[in-house]
Amino acid sequence: MPADYGTLPESDPTSRTDGAAFSASVINLLKAIIGSGILAFPYCFAQVGLVPALILLFGGALLQAYTADLLVQCVQIMRDKDDLNGSVSFKSLAENSLPGEHGKMVIEAIVGVFTLGCSISYLVVMGDLMPQIAEDAIALFGFKEKKESLSIIWEERSGAEATWIVFLALCIGFPLCCLKSVKSLQFTSMLGNFGIGAIVVILILYATNAIDAHPDPTTEPMEMFAMTASGVRVFSIFIFGFSCNQSLPGIITEMKDSSYPTVRAMVNVSLAITALVYLLIGSMGYMVYGSLVNADLLQSLPLGLAACLARLAIVLNVIGSFPLYQHSTRSSFSLVLYQHGPDTLSDCEYYALTITTFAVALVVAISVPGLDVVLGYVGATGGCLVAFTLPAYFYLKQADAPSSWAAVVFWGSWVLMATLVATQTWDLMVR
């Protein structure tokens, strides 16, 4: 979609000598984009068929690139008007576009709901994978003779999921959520990168028959078109999968060269790599497991050392990421409820808010049928608002001569959001 780039400069007069290099910025944005949603892409491919999946995948990437470009222009406009020299954030863009306390509260509530949904998805992933990791450990370390006594931790998967979610959340997640600084946990993203790399390699080996995908490789050919009424609900997962706008302004301000062409190239490269990774995992997972693939891909992988290591890396990643998202959720709702950040709350207020957001995440994670439901609702609500609605609105409010395409995206996103929420709710009711 075209946009008028008008007076944006081709070079950045305030380039930083100590900022992040282009490659580092790409990596940072990739870390912000790729999360638990990656595990649902083979399921999405199976629900709609290969051709619609490709259209949705690359259409979602292009639309995200367009709205990210609108956000980049807003960052430049704020710099030009206010001479902020690199202090722009997603929330400051929102405050500039929605003046007054009510506008600020709306944005904080949206961000809070979005990050709460992300933290719920991480708990669901823990519950999905830990029973299989326990089963792997029983097989790999020779505990088969104790299989019956240990069955509570891996058999009857639905009960085991709730057991593991409660155990890990209470014993590891909650103590970390109570910390007032969780920056030291950011190293866990490297474990997640290892896990994603391992998944890609394993799927390539399965798809090329280099190793046996036992026990349940598909014998069905991939369908080019498999669109059904229930397939519409996976649309929001494609939206959630590319969401990055909430992190983009902060990454831009940290870049060594934050000129418009460089930032635009950084965003496009990041989204292209993301789309390629999703394409590999989605198509190969669908090729190997067909329509039987689970909404959480790692549940479909067979037992064994390689898959166990991939599962373990992802679990360690989400255990560390869960308190990070809870920290962000607490910060947003602190501003909504108390009109100031969590650092200035009393101990009673701080822990009451921490316990409340944690309890909501835990109860929802135990209650939902699967990862696809969480990702579907998060993508349809907070994901749609952050990815499309708000960037288009910011641009329409701040640009002197805004493109008409931005208005189309803004109003179209509301229609899309209502459709996706209705579809998700209907599908959940008829399950």
CSV table of N, CA and C in Angstrom, one decimal, residues 15-81:
chain,number,residue,atom,x,y,z
A,15,SER,N,22.5,10.7,14.5
A,15,SER,CA,23.0,9.3,14.6
A,15,SER,C,23.9,9.2,15.8
A,16,ARG,N,23.7,8.1,16.5
A,16,ARG,CA,24.5,7.8,17.8
A,16,ARG,C,25.7,7.0,17.5
A,17,THR,N,26.8,7.4,18.1
A,17,THR,CA,28.1,6.6,17.9
A,17,THR,C,28.1,5.4,18.8
A,18,ASP,N,27.2,5.4,19.9
A,18,ASP,CA,27.3,4.3,20.8
A,18,ASP,C,26.0,3.4,20.7
A,19,GLY,N,25.2,3.6,19.7
A,19,GLY,CA,24.0,2.9,19.5
A,19,GLY,C,24.2,1.5,19.0
A,20,ALA,N,23.1,0.8,18.8
A,20,ALA,CA,23.1,-0.6,18.3
A,20,ALA,C,23.3,-0.6,16.8
A,21,ALA,N,24.1,-1.5,16.3
A,21,ALA,CA,24.3,-1.7,14.9
A,21,ALA,C,23.1,-2.3,14.2
A,22,PHE,N,23.1,-2.2,12.9
A,22,PHE,CA,21.9,-2.7,12.1
A,22,PHE,C,21.6,-4.1,12.4
A,23,SER,N,22.6,-5.0,12.4
A,23,SER,CA,22.4,-6.4,12.7
A,23,SER,C,21.9,-6.7,14.1
A,24,ALA,N,22.4,-5.9,15.1
A,24,ALA,CA,21.9,-6.1,16.5
A,24,ALA,C,20.4,-5.6,16.6
A,25,SER,N,20.1,-4.6,15.8
A,25,SER,CA,18.7,-4.1,15.8
A,25,SER,C,17.7,-5.1,15.2
A,26,VAL,N,18.2,-5.8,14.1
A,26,VAL,CA,17.4,-6.8,13.5
A,26,VAL,C,17.2,-8.0,14.5
A,27,ILE,N,18.2,-8.4,15.2
A,27,ILE,CA,18.1,-9.4,16.2
A,27,ILE,C,17.1,-9.0,17.3
A,28,ASN,N,17.3,-7.8,17.8
A,28,ASN,CA,16.4,-7.3,18.9
A,28,ASN,C,14.9,-7.3,18.4
A,29,LEU,N,14.7,-6.9,17.2
A,29,LEU,CA,13.3,-6.9,16.7
A,29,LEU,C,12.8,-8.3,16.5
A,30,LEU,N,13.6,-9.2,16.0
A,30,LEU,CA,13.2,-10.6,15.9
A,30,LEU,C,12.9,-11.2,17.2
A,31,LYS,N,13.6,-10.9,18.2
A,31,LYS,CA,13.3,-11.4,19.6
A,31,LYS,C,11.9,-10.9,20.1
A,32,ALA,N,11.6,-9.6,19.6
A,32,ALA,CA,10.3,-9.1,20.0
A,32,ALA,C,9.2,-9.7,19.2
A,33,ILE,N,9.4,-10.1,18.0
A,33,ILE,CA,8.4,-10.7,17.1
A,33,ILE,C,8.1,-12.1,17.4
A,34,ILE,N,9.2,-12.9,17.4
A,34,ILE,CA,9.0,-14.4,17.5
A,34,ILE,C,8.8,-14.8,18.9
A,35,GLY,N,7.7,-15.4,19.2
A,35,GLY,CA,7.4,-15.9,20.5
A,35,GLY,C,6.7,-17.2,20.5
A,36,SER,N,5.8,-17.4,21.4
A,36,SER,CA,5.1,-18.7,21.5
A,36,SER,C,4.2,-19.0,20.3
A,37,GLY,N,3.8,-17.9,19.6
A,37,GLY,CA,2.9,-18.1,18.4
A,37,GLY,C,3.5,-19.0,17.3
A,38,ILE,N,4.9,-19.1,17.3
A,38,ILE,CA,5.5,-19.9,16.3
A,38,ILE,C,5.1,-21.3,16.4
A,39,LEU,N,4.8,-21.8,17.6
A,39,LEU,CA,4.4,-23.2,17.7
A,39,LEU,C,3.1,-23.6,17.1
A,40,ALA,N,2.3,-22.6,16.8
A,40,ALA,CA,0.9,-22.8,16.3
A,40,ALA,C,0.8,-22.8,14.8
A,41,PHE,N,1.9,-22.4,14.1
A,41,PHE,CA,1.8,-22.2,12.6
A,41,PHE,C,1.6,-23.5,11.8
A,42,PRO,N,2.1,-24.6,12.2
A,42,PRO,CA,1.7,-25.9,11.4
A,42,PRO,C,0.2,-26.1,11.6
A,43,TYR,N,-0.3,-25.9,12.7
A,43,TYR,CA,-1.8,-26.1,13.0
A,43,TYR,C,-2.5,-25.1,12.1
A,44,CYS,N,-2.1,-23.8,12.0
A,44,CYS,CA,-2.7,-22.8,11.1
A,44,CYS,C,-2.7,-23.3,9.7
A,45,PHE,N,-1.6,-23.8,9.2
A,45,PHE,CA,-1.5,-24.3,7.8
A,45,PHE,C,-2.5,-25.4,7.6
A,46,ALA,N,-2.6,-26.3,8.6
A,46,ALA,CA,-3.5,-27.5,8.4
A,46,ALA,C,-5.0,-27.0,8.4
A,47,GLN,N,-5.3,-25.9,9.1
A,47,GLN,CA,-6.7,-25.5,9.2
A,47,GLN,C,-7.2,-24.8,7.9
A,48,VAL,N,-6.3,-24.2,7.2
A,48,VAL,CA,-6.7,-23.4,6.0
A,48,VAL,C,-6.2,-23.9,4.7
A,49,GLY,N,-5.2,-24.8,4.7
A,49,GLY,CA,-4.6,-25.3,3.5
A,49,GLY,C,-3.3,-24.4,3.1
A,50,LEU,N,-2.5,-25.0,2.3
A,50,LEU,CA,-1.2,-24.4,2.0
A,50,LEU,C,-1.4,-23.0,1.3
A,51,VAL,N,-2.2,-22.9,0.3
A,51,VAL,CA,-2.3,-21.6,-0.5
A,51,VAL,C,-2.9,-20.5,0.4
A,52,PRO,N,-4.0,-20.7,1.1
A,52,PRO,CA,-4.5,-19.6,1.9
A,52,PRO,C,-3.5,-19.3,3.0
A,53,ALA,N,-2.8,-20.3,3.5
A,53,ALA,CA,-1.8,-20.0,4.6
A,53,ALA,C,-0.7,-19.1,4.1
A,54,LEU,N,-0.2,-19.4,2.9
A,54,LEU,CA,0.8,-18.5,2.3
A,54,LEU,C,0.3,-17.1,2.1
A,55,ILE,N,-1.0,-17.0,1.6
A,55,ILE,CA,-1.6,-15.6,1.4
A,55,ILE,C,-1.7,-14.9,2.8
A,56,LEU,N,-2.2,-15.6,3.8
A,56,LEU,CA,-2.3,-15.0,5.1
A,56,LEU,C,-0.9,-14.6,5.7
A,57,LEU,N,0.0,-15.5,5.5
A,57,LEU,CA,1.4,-15.3,6.1
A,57,LEU,C,2.0,-14.1,5.5
A,58,PHE,N,2.1,-14.0,4.2
A,58,PHE,CA,2.8,-12.9,3.5
A,58,PHE,C,1.9,-11.6,3.5
A,59,GLY,N,0.6,-11.8,3.5
A,59,GLY,CA,-0.3,-10.6,3.6
A,59,GLY,C,-0.1,-10.0,5.0
A,60,GLY,N,-0.1,-10.9,6.0
A,60,GLY,CA,0.1,-10.3,7.4
A,60,GLY,C,1.5,-9.6,7.5
A,61,ALA,N,2.5,-10.2,6.9
A,61,ALA,CA,3.8,-9.6,7.0
A,61,ALA,C,3.8,-8.2,6.3
A,62,LEU,N,3.2,-8.1,5.1
A,62,LEU,CA,3.2,-6.9,4.4
A,62,LEU,C,2.4,-5.8,5.1
A,63,LEU,N,1.2,-6.2,5.7
A,63,LEU,CA,0.4,-5.3,6.4
A,63,LEU,C,1.1,-4.8,7.7
A,64,GLN,N,1.8,-5.7,8.3
A,64,GLN,CA,2.6,-5.3,9.5
A,64,GLN,C,3.8,-4.3,9.1
A,65,ALA,N,4.4,-4.6,7.9
A,65,ALA,CA,5.4,-3.7,7.4
A,65,ALA,C,4.9,-2.3,7.2
A,66,TYR,N,3.6,-2.2,6.7
A,66,TYR,CA,3.0,-0.9,6.4
A,66,TYR,C,2.7,-0.2,7.7
A,67,THR,N,2.1,-0.8,8.6
A,67,THR,CA,1.8,-0.1,9.9
A,67,THR,C,3.1,0.2,10.7
A,68,ALA,N,4.1,-0.7,10.6
A,68,ALA,CA,5.4,-0.3,11.2
A,68,ALA,C,6.0,0.9,10.6
A,69,ASP,N,5.8,1.0,9.2
A,69,ASP,CA,6.3,2.2,8.5
A,69,ASP,C,5.6,3.5,9.0
A,70,LEU,N,4.3,3.4,9.3
A,70,LEU,CA,3.5,4.5,9.8
A,70,LEU,C,4.1,4.9,11.2
A,71,LEU,N,4.4,3.9,12.0
A,71,LEU,CA,5.0,4.1,13.3
A,71,LEU,C,6.3,4.8,13.2
A,72,VAL,N,7.1,4.4,12.3
A,72,VAL,CA,8.5,5.0,12.0
A,72,VAL,C,8.3,6.5,11.7
A,73,GLN,N,7.3,6.8,10.8
A,73,GLN,CA,7.1,8.1,10.4
A,73,GLN,C,6.6,9.0,11.7
A,74,CYS,N,5.8,8.4,12.5
A,74,CYS,CA,5.4,9.1,13.7
A,74,CYS,C,6.6,9.4,14.6
A,75,VAL,N,7.5,8.4,14.8
A,75,VAL,CA,8.7,8.7,15.6
A,75,VAL,C,9.5,9.9,15.0
A,76,GLN,N,9.6,9.9,13.7
A,76,GLN,CA,10.4,11.0,13.1
A,76,GLN,C,9.6,12.3,13.3
A,77,ILE,N,8.3,12.3,13.2
A,77,ILE,CA,7.5,13.5,13.4
A,77,ILE,C,7.7,14.1,14.8
A,78,MET,N,7.7,13.2,15.8
A,78,MET,CA,7.8,13.6,17.2
A,78,MET,C,9.2,14.1,17.4
A,79,ARG,N,10.2,13.5,16.8
A,79,ARG,CA,11.6,14.0,17.0
A,79,ARG,C,11.7,15.4,16.4
A,80,ASP,N,11.1,15.6,15.2
A,80,ASP,CA,11.2,16.9,14.5
A,80,ASP,C,10.4,18.0,15.3
A,81,LYS,N,9.3,17.7,15.9
A,81,LYS,CA,8.5,18.6,16.6
A,81,LYS,C,9.0,18.9,18.0
